JSON list of C-alpha atoms in Angstrom, two decimals:
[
{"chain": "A", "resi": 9, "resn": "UNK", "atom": "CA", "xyz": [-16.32, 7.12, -14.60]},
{"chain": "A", "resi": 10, "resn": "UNK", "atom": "CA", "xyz": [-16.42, 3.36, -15.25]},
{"chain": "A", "resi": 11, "resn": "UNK", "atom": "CA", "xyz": [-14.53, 3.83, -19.15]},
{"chain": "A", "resi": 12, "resn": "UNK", "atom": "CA", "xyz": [-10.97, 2.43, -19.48]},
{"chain": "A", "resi": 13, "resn": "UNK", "atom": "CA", "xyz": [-9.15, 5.88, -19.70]},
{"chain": "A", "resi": 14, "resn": "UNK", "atom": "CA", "xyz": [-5.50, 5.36, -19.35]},
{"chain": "A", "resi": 15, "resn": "UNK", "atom": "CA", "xyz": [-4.07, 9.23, -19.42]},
{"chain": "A", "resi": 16, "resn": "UNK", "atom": "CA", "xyz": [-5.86, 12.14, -19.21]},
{"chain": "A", "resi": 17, "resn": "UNK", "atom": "CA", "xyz": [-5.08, 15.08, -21.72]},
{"chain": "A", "resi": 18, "resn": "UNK", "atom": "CA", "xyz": [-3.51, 18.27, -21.23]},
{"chain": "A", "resi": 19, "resn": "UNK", "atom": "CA", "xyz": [-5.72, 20.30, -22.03]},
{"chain": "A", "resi": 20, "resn": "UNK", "atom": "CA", "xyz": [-8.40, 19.24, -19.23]},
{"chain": "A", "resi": 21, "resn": "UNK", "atom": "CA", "xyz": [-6.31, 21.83, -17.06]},
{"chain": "A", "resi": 22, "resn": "UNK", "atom": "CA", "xyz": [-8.31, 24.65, -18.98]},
{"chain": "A", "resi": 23, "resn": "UNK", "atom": "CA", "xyz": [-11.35, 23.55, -17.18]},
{"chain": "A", "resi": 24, "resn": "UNK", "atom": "CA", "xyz": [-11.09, 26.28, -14.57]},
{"chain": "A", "resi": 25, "resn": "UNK", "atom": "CA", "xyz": [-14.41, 26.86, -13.88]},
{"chain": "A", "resi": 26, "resn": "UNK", "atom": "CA", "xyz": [-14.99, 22.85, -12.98]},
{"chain": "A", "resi": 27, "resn": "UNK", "atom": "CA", "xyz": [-15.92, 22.11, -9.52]},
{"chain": "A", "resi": 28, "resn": "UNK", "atom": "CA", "xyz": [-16.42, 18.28, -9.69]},
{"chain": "A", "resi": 29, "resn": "UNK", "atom": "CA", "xyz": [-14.37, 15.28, -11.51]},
{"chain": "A", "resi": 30, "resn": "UNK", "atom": "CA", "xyz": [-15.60, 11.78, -11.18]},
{"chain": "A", "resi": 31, "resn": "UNK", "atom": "CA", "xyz": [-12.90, 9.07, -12.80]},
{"chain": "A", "resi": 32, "resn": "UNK", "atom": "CA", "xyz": [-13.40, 6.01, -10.71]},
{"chain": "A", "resi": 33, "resn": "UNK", "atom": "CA", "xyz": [-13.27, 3.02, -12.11]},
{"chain": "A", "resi": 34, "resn": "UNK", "atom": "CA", "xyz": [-10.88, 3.78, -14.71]},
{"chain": "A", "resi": 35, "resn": "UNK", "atom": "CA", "xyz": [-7.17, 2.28, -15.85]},
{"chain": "A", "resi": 36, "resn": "UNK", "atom": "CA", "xyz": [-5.48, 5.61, -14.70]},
{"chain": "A", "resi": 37, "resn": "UNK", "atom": "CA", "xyz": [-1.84, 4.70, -13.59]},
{"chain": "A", "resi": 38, "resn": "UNK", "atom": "CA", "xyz": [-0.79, 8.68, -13.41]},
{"chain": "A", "resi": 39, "resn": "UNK", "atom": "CA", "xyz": [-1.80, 12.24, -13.23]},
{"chain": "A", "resi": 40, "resn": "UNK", "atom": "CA", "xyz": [-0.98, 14.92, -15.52]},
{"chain": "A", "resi": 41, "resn": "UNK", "atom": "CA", "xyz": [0.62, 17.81, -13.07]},
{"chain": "A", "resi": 42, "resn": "UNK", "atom": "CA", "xyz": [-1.24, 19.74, -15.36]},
{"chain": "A", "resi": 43, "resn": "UNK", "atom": "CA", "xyz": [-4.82, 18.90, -13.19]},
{"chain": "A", "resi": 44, "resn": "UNK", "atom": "CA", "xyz": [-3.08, 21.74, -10.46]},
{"chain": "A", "resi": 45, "resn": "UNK", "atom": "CA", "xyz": [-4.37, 24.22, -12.67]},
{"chain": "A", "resi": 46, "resn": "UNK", "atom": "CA", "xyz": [-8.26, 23.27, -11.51]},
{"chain": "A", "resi": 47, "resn": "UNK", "atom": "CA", "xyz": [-8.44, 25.89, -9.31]},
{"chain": "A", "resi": 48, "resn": "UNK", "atom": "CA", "xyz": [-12.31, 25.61, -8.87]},
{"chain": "A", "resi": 49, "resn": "UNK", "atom": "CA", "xyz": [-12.54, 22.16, -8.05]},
{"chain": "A", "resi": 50, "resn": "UNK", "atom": "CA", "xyz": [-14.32, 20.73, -4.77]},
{"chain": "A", "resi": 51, "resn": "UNK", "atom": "CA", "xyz": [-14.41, 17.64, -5.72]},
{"chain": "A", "resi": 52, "resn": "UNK", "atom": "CA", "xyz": [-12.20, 14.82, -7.07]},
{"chain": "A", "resi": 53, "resn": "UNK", "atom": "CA", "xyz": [-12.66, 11.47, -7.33]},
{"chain": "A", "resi": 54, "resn": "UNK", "atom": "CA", "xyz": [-10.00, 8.70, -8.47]},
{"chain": "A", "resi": 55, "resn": "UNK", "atom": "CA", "xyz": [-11.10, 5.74, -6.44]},
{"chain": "A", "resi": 56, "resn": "UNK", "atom": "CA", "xyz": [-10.54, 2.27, -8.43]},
{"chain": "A", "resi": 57, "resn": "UNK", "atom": "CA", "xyz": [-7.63, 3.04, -10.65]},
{"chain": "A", "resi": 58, "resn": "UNK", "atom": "CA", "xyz": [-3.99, 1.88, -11.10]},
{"chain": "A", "resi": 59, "resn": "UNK", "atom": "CA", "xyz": [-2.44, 5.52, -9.71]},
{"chain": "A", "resi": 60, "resn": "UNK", "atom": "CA", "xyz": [1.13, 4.75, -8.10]},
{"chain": "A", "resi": 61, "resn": "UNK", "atom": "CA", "xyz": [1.79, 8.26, -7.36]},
{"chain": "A", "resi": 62, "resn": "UNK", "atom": "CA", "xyz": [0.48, 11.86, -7.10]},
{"chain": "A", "resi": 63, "resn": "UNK", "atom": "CA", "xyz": [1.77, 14.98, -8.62]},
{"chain": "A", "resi": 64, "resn": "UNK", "atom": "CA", "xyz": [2.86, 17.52, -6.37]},
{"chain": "A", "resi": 65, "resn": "UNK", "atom": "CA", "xyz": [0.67, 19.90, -8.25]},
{"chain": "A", "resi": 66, "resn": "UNK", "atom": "CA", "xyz": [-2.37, 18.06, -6.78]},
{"chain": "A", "resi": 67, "resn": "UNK", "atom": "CA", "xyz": [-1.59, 20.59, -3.92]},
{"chain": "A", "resi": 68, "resn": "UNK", "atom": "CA", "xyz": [-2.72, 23.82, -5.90]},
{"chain": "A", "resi": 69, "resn": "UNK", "atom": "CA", "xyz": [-6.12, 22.27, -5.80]},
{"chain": "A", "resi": 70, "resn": "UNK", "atom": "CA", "xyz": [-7.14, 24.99, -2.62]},
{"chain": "A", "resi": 71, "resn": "UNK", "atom": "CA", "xyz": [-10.77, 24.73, -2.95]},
{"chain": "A", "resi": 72, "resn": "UNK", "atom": "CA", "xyz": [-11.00, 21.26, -3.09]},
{"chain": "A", "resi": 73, "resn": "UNK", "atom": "CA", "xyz": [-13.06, 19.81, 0.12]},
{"chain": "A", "resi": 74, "resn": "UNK", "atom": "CA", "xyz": [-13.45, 15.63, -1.12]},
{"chain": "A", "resi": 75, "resn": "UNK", "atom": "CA", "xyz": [-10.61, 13.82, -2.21]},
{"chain": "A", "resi": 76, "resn": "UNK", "atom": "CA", "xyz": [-10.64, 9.97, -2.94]},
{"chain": "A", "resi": 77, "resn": "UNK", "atom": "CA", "xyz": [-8.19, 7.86, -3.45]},
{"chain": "A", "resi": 78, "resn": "UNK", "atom": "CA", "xyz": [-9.10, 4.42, -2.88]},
{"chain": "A", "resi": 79, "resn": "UNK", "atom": "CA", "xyz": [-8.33, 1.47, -3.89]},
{"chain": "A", "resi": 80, "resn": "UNK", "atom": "CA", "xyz": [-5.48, 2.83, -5.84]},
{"chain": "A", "resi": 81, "resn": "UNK", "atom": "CA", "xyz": [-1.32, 1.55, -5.84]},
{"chain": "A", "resi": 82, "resn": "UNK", "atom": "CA", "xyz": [-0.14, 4.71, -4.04]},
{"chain": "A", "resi": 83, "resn": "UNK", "atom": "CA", "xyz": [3.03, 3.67, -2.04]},
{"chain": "A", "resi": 84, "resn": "UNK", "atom": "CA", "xyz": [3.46, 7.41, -0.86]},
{"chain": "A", "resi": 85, "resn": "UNK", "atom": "CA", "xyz": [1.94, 10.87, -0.67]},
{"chain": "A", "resi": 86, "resn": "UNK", "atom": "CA", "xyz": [3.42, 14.25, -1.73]},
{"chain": "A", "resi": 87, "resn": "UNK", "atom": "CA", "xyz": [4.03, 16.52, 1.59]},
{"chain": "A", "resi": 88, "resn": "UNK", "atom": "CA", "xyz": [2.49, 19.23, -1.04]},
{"chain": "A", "resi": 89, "resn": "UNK", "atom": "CA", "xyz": [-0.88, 17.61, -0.05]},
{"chain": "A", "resi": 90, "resn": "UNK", "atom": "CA", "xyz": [-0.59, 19.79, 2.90]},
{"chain": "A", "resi": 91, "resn": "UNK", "atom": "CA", "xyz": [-1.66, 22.77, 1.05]},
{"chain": "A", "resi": 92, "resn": "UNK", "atom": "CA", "xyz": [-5.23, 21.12, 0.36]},
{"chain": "A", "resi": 93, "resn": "UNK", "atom": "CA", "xyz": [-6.50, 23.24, 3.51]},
{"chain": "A", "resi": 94, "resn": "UNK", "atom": "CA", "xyz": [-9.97, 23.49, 3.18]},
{"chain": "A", "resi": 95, "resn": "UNK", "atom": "CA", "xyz": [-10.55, 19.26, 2.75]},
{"chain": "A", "resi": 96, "resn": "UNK", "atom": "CA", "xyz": [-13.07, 17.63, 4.64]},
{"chain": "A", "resi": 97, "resn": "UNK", "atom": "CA", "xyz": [-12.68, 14.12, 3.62]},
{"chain": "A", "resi": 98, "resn": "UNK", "atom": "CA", "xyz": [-9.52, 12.15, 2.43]},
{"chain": "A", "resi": 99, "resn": "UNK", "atom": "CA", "xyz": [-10.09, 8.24, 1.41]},
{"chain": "A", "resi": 100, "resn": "UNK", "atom": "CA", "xyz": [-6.68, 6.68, 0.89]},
{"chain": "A", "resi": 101, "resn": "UNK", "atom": "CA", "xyz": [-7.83, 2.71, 2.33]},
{"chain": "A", "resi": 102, "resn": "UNK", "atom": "CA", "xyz": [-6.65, 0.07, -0.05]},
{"chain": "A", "resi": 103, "resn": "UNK", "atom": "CA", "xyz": [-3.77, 1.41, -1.60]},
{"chain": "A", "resi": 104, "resn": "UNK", "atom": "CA", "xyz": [0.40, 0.46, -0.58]},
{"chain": "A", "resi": 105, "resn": "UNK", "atom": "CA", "xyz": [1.18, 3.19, 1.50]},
{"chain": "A", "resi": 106, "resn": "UNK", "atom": "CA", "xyz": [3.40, 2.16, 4.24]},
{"chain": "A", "resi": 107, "resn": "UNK", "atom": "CA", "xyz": [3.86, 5.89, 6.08]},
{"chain": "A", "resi": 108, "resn": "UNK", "atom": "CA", "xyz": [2.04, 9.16, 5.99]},
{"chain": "A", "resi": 109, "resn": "UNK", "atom": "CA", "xyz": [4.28, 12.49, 5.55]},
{"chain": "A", "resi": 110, "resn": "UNK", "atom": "CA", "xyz": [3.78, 14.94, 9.19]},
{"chain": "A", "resi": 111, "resn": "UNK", "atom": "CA", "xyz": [2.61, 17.43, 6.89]},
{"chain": "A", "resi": 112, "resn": "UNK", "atom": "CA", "xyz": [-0.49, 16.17, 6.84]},
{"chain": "A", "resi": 113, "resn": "UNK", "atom": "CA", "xyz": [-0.91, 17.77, 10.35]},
{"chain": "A", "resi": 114, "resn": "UNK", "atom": "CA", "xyz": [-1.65, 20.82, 8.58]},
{"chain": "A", "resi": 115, "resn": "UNK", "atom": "CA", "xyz": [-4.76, 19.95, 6.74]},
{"chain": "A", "resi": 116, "resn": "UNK", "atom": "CA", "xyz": [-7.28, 21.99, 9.75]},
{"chain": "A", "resi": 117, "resn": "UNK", "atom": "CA", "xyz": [-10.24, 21.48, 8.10]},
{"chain": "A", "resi": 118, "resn": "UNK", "atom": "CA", "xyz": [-10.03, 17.78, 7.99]},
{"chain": "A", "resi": 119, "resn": "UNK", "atom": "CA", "xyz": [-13.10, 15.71, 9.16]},
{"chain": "A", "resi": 120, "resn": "UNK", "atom": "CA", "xyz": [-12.91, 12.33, 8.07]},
{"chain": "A", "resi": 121, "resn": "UNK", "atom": "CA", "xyz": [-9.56, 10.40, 7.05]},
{"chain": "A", "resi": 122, "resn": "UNK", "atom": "CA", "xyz": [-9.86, 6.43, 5.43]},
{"chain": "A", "resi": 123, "resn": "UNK", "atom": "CA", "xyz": [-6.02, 4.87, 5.81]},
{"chain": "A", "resi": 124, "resn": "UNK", "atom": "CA", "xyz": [-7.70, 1.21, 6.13]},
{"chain": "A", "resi": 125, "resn": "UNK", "atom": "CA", "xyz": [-6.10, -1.66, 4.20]},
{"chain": "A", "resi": 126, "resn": "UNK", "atom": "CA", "xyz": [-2.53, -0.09, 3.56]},
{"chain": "A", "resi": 127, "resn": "UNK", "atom": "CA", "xyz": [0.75, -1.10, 4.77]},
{"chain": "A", "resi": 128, "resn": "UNK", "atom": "CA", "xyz": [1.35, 1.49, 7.91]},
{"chain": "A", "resi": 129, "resn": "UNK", "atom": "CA", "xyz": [3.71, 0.47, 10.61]},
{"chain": "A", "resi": 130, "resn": "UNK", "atom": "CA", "xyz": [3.26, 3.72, 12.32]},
{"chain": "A", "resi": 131, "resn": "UNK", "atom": "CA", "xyz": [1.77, 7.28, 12.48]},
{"chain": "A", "resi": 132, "resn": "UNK", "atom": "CA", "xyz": [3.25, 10.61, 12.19]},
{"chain": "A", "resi": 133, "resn": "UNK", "atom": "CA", "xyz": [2.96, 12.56, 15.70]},
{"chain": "A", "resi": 134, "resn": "UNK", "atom": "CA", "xyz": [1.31, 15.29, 14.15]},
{"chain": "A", "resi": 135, "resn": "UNK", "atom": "CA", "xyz": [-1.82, 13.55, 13.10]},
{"chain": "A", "resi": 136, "resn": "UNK", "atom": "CA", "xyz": [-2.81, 15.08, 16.44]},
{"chain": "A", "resi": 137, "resn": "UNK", "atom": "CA", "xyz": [-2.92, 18.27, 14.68]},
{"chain": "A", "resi": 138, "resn": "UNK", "atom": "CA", "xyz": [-6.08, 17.33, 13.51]},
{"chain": "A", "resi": 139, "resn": "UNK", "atom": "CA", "xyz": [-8.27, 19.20, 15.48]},
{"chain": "A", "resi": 140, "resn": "UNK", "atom": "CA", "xyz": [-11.59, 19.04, 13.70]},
{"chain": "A", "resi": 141, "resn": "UNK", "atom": "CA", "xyz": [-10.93, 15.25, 12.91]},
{"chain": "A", "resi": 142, "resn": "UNK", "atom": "CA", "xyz": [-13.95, 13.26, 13.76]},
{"chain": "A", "resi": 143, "resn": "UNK", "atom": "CA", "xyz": [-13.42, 9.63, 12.18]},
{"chain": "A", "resi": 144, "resn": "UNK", "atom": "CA", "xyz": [-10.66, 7.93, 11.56]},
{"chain": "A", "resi": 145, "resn": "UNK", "atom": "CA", "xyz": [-10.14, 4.62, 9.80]},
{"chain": "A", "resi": 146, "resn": "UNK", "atom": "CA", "xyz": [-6.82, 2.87, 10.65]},
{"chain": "A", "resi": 147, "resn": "UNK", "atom": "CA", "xyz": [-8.15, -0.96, 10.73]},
{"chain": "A", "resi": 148, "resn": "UNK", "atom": "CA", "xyz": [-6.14, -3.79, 8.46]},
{"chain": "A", "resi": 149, "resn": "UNK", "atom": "CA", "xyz": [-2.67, -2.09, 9.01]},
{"chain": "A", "resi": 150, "resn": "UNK", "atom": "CA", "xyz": [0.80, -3.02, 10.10]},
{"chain": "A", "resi": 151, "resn": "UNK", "atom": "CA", "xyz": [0.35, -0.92, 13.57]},
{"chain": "A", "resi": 152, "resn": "UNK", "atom": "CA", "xyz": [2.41, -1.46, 16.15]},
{"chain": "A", "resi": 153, "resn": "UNK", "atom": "CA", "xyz": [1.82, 1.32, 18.04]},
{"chain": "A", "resi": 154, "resn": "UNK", "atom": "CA", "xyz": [0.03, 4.74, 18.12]},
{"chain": "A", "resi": 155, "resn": "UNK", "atom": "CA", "xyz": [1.92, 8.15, 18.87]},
{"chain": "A", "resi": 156, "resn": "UNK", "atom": "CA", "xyz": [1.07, 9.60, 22.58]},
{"chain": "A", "resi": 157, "resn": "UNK", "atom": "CA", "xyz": [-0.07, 12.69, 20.48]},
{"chain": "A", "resi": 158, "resn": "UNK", "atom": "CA", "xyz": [-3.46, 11.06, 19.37]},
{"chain": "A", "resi": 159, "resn": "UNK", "atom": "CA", "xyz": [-4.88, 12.13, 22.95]},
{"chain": "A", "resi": 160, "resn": "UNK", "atom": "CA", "xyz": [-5.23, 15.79, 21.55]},
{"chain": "A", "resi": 161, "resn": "UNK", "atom": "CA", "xyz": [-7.74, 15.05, 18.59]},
{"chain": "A", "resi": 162, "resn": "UNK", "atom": "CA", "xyz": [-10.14, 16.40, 20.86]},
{"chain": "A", "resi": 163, "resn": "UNK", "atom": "CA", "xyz": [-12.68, 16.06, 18.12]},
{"chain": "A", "resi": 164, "resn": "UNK", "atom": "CA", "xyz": [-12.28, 12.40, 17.11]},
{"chain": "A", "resi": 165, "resn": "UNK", "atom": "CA", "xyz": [-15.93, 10.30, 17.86]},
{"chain": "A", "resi": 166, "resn": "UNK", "atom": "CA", "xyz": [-14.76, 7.35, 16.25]},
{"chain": "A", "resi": 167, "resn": "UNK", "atom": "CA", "xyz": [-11.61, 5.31, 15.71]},
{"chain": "A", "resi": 168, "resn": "UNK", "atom": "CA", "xyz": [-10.90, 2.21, 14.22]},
{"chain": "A", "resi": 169, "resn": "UNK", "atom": "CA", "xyz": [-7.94, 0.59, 15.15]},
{"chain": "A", "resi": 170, "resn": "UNK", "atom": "CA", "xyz": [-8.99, -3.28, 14.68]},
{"chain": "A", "resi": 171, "resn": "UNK", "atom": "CA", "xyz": [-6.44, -6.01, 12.58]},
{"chain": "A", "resi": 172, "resn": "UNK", "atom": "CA", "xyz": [-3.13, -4.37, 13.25]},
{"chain": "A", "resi": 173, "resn": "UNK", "atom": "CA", "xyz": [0.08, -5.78, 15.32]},
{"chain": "A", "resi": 174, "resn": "UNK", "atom": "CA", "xyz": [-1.10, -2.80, 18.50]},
{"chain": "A", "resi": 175, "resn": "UNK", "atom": "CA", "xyz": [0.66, -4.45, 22.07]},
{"chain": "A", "resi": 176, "resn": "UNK", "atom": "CA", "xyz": [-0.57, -1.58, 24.04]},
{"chain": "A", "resi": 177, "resn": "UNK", "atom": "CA", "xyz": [-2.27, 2.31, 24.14]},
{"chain": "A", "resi": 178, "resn": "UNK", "atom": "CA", "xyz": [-0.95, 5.68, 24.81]},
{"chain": "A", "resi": 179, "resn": "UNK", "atom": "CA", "xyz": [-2.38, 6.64, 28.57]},
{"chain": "A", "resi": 180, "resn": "UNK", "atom": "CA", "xyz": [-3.37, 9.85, 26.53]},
{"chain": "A", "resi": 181, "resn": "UNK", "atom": "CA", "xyz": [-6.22, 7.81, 24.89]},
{"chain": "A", "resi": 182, "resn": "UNK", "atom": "CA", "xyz": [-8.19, 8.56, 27.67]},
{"chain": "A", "resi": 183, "resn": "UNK", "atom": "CA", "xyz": [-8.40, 12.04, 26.82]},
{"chain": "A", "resi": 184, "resn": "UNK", "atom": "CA", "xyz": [-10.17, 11.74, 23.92]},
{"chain": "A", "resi": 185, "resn": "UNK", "atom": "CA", "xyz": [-13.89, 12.46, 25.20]},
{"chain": "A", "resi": 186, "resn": "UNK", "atom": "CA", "xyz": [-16.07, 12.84, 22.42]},
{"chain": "A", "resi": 187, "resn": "UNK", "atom": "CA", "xyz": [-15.33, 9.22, 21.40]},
{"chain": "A", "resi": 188, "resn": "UNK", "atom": "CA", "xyz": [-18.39, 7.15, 20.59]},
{"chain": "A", "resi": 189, "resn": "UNK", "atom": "CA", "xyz": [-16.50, 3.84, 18.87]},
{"chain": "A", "resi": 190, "resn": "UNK", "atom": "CA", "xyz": [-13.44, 2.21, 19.46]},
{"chain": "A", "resi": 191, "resn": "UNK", "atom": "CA", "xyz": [-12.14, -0.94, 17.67]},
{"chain": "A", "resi": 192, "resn": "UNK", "atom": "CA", "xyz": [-9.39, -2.41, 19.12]},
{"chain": "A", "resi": 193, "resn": "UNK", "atom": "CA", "xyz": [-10.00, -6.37, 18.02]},
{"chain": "A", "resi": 194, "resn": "UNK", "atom": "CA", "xyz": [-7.71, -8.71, 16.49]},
{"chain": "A", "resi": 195, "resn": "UNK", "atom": "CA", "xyz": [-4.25, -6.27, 17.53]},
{"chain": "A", "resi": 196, "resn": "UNK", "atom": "CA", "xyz": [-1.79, -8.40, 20.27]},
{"chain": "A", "resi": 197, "resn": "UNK", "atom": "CA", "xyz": [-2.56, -5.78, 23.10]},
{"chain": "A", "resi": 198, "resn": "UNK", "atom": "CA", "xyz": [-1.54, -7.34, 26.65]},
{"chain": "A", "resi": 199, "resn": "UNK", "atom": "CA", "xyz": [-3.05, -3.95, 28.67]},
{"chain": "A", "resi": 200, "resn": "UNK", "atom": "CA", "xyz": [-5.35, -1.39, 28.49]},
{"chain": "A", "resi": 201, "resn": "UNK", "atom": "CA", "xyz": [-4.49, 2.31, 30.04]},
{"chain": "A", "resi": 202, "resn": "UNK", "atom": "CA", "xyz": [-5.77, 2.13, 33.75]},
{"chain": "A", "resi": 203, "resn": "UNK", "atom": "CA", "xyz": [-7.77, 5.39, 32.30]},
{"chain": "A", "resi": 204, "resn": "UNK", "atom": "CA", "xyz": [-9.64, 3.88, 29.74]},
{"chain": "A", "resi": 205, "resn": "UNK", "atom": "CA", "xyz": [-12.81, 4.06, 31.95]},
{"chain": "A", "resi": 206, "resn": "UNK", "atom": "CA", "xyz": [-12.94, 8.12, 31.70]},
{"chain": "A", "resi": 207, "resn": "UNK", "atom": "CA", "xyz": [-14.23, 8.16, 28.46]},
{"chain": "A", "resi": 208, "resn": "UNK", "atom": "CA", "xyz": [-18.00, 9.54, 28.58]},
{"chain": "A", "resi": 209, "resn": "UNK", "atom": "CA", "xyz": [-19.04, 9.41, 25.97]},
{"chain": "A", "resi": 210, "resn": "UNK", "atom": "CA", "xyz": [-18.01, 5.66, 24.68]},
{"chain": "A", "resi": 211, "resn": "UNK", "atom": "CA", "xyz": [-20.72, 3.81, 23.36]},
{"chain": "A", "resi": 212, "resn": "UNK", "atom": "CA", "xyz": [-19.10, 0.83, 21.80]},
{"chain": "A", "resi": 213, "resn": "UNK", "atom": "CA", "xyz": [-15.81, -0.63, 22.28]},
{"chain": "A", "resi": 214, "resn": "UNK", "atom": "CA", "xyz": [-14.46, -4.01, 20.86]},
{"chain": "A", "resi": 215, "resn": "UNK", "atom": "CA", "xyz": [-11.79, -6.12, 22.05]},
{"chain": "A", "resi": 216, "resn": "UNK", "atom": "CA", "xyz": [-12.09, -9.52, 21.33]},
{"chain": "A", "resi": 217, "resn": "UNK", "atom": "CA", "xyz": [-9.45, -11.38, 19.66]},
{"chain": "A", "resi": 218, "resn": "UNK", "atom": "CA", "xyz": [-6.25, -9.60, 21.73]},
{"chain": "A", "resi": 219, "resn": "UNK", "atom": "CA", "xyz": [-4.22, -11.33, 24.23]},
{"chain": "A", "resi": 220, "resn": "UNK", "atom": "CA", "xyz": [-6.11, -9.39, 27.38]},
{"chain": "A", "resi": 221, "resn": "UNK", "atom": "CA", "xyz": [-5.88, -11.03, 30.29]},
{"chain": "A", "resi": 222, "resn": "UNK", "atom": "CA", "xyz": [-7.89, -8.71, 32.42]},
{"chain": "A", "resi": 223, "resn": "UNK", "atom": "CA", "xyz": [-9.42, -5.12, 32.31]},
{"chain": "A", "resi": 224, "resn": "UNK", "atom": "CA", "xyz": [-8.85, -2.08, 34.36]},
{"chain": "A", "resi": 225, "resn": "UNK", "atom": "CA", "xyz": [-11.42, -1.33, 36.93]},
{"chain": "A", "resi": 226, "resn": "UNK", "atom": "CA", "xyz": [-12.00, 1.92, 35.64]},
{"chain": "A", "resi": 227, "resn": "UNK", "atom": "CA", "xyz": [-14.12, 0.50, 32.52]},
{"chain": "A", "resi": 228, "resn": "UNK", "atom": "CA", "xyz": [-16.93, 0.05, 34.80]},
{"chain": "A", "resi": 229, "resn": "UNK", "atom": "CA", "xyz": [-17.29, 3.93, 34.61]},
{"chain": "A", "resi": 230, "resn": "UNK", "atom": "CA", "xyz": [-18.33, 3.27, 30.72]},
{"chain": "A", "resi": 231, "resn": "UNK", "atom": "CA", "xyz": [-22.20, 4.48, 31.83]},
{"chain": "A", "resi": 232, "resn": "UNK", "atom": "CA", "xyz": [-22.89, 4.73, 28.16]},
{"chain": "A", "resi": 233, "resn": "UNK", "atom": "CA", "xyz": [-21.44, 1.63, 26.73]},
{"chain": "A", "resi": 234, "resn": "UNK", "atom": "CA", "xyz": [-24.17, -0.06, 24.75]},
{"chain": "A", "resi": 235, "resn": "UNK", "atom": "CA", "xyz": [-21.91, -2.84, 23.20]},
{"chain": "A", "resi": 236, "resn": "UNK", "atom": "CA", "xyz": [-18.75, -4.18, 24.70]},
{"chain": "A", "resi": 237, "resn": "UNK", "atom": "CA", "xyz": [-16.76, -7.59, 23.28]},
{"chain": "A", "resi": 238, "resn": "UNK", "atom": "CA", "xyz": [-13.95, -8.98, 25.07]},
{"chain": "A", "resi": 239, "resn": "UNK", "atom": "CA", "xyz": [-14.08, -12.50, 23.08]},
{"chain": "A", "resi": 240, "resn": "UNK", "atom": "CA", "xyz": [-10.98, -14.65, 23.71]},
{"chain": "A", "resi": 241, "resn": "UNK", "atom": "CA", "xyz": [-9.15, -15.49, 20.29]},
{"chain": "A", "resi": 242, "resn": "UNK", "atom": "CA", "xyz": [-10.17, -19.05, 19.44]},
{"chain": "A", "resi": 243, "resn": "UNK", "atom": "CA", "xyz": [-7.36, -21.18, 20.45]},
{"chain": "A", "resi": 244, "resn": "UNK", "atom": "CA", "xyz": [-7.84, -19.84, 23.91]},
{"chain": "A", "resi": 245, "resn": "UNK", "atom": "CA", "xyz": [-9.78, -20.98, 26.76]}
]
């Protein structure tokens, strides 16, 4: 990492016993399809780099568990990704991605998933196939709302949700009971689900900067909230 490789050659896909590959910080603007032929590897990382797009081939990588992306030029992902089923971590924030293929519902083993600072209007409805997802970045998007499916990522402890165009919540929200953080600030939301108060284990929960008006009752129930904002936006009040 940190050189000012441009390509990669062909022949690194006759590394088959490699089960790490650091290129960050690099001038990479593609991938040989050849790097499908890494069968070992566990770990890839691409973060800082000029990459546009992925080769589908990327999805032959079956042992891989940590992939990052970041701070790339990706303005799409290949559904082929799918077929990465043992990952644990994905880290696509700060690239041009402006929607996420449904197949990504079928990565099981998926723990941790970074979409901040991209271009996402929306989310495919089976993200909530994500069972064993436990954080999930979504902060500095184009949001304007959330599918009623994210109440079944019954795994999910923290989601950040903060500097998108979000007017209101799924009611299914509420089901999500291991959450520990929620970032809601600077979206436009108007309401809250009446339900929000059943979440026990909520510890922190931010929503200053919307255009609340009031809260539901129910968010007295928070018994474990340690830190709660509900700032007006400046030019109010």
């Amino acid at each position: 990492h940190d050189n000012r490789l441009t390509s990669l050659p062909g022949s690194i896909g006759e590394m088959s016993g490699l089960q790490g590959l650091q290129l960050r910080h690099n001038s990479l603007m593609n991938l040989p399809s050849i790097i499908g032929k890494l069968s070992s590897l566990r770990y890839l990382h691409l973060g800082h780099n000029y990459l546009t797009a992925l080769p589908a081939t990327i999805g032959n990588l079956s042992e891989l568990r940590r992939l990052y992306l970041h701070d790339n030029s990706l303005e799409s992902l290949p559904a082929r990704i799918a077929y990465l089923s043992r990952l644990e971590k994905l880290c696509l924030e700060g690239n041009r991605l402006t929607s996420i293929p449904e197949s990504i519902g079928k990565l099981a083993e998926l723990r941790c998933l970074h979409l901040q600072h991209n271009y996402l209007e929306n989310l495919p409805a089976a993200i909530a196939r994500l069972s064993r997802l436990e954080k999930l970045h979504l902060e500095d998007n184009h949001l304007i709302s959330l599918p009623h499916t994210v109440g079944n990522l019954a795994g999910l402890e923290s989601l950040y949700l903060h500097n998108n165009r979000l007017t209101s919540l799924p009611a299914t929200v509420a089901k999500l009971l291991r959450l520990e953080r929620l970032h809601l600030e600077g979206n436009c939301l108007v309401s809250l689900p009446k339900m929000i108060g059943n979440l026990p284990a909520l510890r922190r929960l931010q929503l200053e900067h919307n255009r609340l008006v009031s809260v539901p009752a129910s968010i007295q129930n928070l018994s474990r909230i340690g830190k709660l904002r509900l700032d007006l936006p400046p030019n109010i009040g």
